[in-house]
Short mmCIF file of C-alpha atoms in Angstrom, two decimals:
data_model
loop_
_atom_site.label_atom_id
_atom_site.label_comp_id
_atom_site.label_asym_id
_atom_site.label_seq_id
_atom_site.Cartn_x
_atom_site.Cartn_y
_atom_site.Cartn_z
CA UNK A 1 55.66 256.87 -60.56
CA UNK A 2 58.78 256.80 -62.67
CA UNK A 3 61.74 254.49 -61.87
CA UNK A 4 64.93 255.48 -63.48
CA UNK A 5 67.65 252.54 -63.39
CA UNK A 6 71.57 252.24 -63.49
CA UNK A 7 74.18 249.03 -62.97
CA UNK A 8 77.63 249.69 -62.57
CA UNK A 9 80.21 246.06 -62.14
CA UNK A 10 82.54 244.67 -59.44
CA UNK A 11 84.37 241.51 -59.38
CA UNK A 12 81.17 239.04 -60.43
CA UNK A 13 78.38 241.22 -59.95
CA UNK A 14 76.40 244.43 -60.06
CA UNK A 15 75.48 247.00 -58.64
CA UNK A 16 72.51 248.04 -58.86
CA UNK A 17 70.42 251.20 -57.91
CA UNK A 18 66.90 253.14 -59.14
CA UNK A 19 65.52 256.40 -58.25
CA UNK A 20 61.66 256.60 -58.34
CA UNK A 21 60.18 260.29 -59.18
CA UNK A 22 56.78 261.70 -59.74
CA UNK A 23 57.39 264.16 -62.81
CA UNK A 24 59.65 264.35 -65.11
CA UNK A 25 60.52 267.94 -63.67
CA UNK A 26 61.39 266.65 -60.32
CA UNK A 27 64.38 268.10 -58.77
CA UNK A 28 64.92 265.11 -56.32
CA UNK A 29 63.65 261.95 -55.74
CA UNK A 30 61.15 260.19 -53.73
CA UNK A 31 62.62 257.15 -52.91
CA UNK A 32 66.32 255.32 -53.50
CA UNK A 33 67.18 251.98 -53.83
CA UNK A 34 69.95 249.76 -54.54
CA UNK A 35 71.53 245.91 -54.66
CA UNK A 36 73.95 244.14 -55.20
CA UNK A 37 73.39 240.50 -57.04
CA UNK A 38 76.60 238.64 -57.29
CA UNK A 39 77.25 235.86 -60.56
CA UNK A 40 76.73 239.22 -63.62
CA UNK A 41 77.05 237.40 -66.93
CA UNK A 42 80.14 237.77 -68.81
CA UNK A 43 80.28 240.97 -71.20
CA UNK A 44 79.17 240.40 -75.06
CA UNK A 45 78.98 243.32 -76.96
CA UNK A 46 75.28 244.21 -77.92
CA UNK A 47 74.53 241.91 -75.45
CA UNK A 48 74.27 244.18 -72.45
CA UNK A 49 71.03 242.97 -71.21
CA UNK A 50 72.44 239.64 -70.07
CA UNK A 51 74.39 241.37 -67.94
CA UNK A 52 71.69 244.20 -66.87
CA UNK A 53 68.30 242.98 -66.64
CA UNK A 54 69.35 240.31 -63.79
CA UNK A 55 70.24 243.14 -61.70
CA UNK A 56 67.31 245.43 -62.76
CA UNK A 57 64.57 242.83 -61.92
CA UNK A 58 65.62 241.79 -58.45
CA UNK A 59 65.71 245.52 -57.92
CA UNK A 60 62.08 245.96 -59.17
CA UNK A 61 61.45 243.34 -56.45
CA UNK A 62 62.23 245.85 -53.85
CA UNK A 63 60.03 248.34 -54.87
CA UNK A 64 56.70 247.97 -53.74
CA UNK A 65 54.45 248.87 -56.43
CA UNK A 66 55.29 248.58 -60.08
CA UNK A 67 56.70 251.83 -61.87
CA UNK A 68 54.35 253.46 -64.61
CA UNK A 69 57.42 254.24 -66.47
CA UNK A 70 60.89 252.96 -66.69
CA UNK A 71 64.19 254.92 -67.88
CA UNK A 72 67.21 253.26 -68.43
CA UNK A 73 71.04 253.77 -68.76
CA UNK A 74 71.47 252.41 -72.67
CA UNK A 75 69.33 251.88 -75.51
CA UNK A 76 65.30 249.76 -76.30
CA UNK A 77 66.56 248.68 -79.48
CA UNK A 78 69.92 248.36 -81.25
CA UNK A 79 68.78 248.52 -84.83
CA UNK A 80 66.50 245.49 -85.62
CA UNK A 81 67.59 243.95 -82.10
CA UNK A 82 66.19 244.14 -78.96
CA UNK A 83 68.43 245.78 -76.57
CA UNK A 84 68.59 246.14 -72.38
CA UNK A 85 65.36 248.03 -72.53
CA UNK A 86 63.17 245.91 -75.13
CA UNK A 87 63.87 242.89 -72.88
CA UNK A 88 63.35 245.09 -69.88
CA UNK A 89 59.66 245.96 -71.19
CA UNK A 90 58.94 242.59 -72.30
CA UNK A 91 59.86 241.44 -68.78
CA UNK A 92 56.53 243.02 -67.89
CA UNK A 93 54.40 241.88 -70.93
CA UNK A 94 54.87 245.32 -73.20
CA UNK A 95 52.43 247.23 -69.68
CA UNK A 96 55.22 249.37 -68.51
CA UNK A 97 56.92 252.06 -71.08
CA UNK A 98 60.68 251.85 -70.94
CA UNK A 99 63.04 254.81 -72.24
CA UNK A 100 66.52 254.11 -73.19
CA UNK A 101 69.08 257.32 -72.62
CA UNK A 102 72.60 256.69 -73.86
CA UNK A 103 75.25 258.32 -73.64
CA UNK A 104 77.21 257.07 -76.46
CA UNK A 105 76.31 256.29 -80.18
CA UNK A 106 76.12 252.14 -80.78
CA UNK A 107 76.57 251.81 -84.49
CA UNK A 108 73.60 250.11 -85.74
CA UNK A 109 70.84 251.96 -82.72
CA UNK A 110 68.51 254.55 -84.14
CA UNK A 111 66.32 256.69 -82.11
CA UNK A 112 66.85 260.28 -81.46
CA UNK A 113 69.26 262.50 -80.47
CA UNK A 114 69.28 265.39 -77.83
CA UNK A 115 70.58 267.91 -76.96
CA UNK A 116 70.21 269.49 -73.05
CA UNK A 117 72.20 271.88 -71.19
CA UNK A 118 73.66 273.89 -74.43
CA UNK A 119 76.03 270.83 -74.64
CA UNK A 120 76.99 270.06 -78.22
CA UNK A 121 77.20 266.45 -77.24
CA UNK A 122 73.59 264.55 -77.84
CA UNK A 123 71.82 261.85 -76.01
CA UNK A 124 70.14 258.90 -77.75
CA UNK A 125 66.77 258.15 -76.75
CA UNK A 126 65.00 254.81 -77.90
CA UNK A 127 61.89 253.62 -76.29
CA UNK A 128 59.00 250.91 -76.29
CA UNK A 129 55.62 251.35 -75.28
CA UNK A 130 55.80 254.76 -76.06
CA UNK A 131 56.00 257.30 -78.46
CA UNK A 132 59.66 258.33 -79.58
CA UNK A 133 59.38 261.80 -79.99
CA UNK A 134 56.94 262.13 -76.34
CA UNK A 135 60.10 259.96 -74.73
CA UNK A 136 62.56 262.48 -76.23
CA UNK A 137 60.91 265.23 -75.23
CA UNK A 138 60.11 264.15 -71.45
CA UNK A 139 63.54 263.54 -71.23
CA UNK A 140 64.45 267.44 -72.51
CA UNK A 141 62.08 267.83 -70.15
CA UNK A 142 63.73 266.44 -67.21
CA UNK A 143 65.75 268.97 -63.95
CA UNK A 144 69.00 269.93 -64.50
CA UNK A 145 71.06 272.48 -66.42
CA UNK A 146 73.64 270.01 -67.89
CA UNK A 147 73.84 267.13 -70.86
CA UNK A 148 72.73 264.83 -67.87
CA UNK A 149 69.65 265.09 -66.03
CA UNK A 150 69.65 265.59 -62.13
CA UNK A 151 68.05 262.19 -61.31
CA UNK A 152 70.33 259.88 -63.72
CA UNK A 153 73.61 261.75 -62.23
CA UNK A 154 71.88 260.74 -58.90
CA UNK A 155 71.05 256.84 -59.91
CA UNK A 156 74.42 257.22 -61.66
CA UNK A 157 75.96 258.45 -58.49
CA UNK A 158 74.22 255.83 -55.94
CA UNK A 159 75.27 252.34 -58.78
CA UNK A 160 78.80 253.68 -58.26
CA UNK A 161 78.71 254.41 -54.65
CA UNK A 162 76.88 250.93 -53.98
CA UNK A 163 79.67 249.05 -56.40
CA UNK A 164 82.33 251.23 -54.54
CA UNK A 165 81.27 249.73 -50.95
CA UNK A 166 80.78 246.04 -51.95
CA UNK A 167 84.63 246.84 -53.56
CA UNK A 168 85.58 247.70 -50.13
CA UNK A 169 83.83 245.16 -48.22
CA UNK A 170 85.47 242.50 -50.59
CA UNK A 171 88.78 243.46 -49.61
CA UNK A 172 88.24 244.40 -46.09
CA UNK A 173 88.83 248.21 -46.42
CA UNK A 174 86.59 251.05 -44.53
CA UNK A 175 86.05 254.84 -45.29
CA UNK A 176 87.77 254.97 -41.79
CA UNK A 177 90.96 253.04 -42.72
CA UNK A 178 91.14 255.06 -46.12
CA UNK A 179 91.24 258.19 -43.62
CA UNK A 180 94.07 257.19 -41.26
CA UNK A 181 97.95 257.82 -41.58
CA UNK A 182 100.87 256.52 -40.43
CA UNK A 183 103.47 257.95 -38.42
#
């Protein structure tokens, strides 16, 4: 099983959510899950993890079996230090692979960039645990005709729709009372 992980942030907290998927081919998932953990760290640039792996891990605590792989939204390594997914894969004693897929260059990261979709804009992969160029090319690999792959749109889609309904339930408002007008 692969477990592919995003956080999006409200107020204190995150939101966080993980599709789990057989192959990297897969079209859909097989299972969705997502959480909300209030008191996320402050932001410090190439720091991410602090705020990240907090909301990863008491995900991975409502999955029932451990993942045999793990992608994540940003990078393993940022240069010489260890970024959201080196921590993430030493959180499990260097046993589960992690892949890192960014969407944006950070300065010092290496790693490689790809290309899906005939978009001219790459993704960086990093990784631990396994081989760069197999992690690059399982996420070529991956379903969907775009830069993005179908399943990180979707864990994309469910972090942001998780945040969007803690925003709401902070502040009282419904889908229903976004709906209604006045006369």
């Amino acid at each position: 099983m692969i477990a592919a992980f995003d956080v999006q942030y409200i107020e204190d907290g995150c939101a966080a959510a993980a599709v789990l998927f057989s192959e990297y081919s897969d079209a859909a998932p097989t299972a969705e899950y997502t959480h909300f953990l209030s008191g996320a760290a402050d932001y410090i640039p190439g720091e991410f993890y602090r705020r990240e792996l907090p909301c990863i891990l008491t995900l991975l605590e409502k999955i029932r079996e451990a993942p045999d792989e793990m992608i994540i939204d940003g990078y393993v390594m940022l240069g010489n230090r260890p970024g959201l997914g080196r921590h993430l894969f030493t959180s499990f004693d260097g046993k589960i692979p992690v892949i890192g897929v960014a969407k944006s260059k950070f300065k010092d990261a290496s790693g490689t960039e790809i290309c899906r979709g005939g978009s001219i804009h790459p993704l960086y992969i990093t990784s631990a645990g396994v081989d760069l160029q197999k992690a690059s090319e399982k996420i070529r690999r991956m379903h969907g005709a775009h830069r993005i792959p179908t399943l990180l749109k979707r864990v994309d889609h469910l972090a942001r729709e998780k945040a969007r309904q803690i925003a709401q339930a902070l502040i009282g408002v419904t889908d229903a009372d976004r709906t209604k007008t006045t006369d």
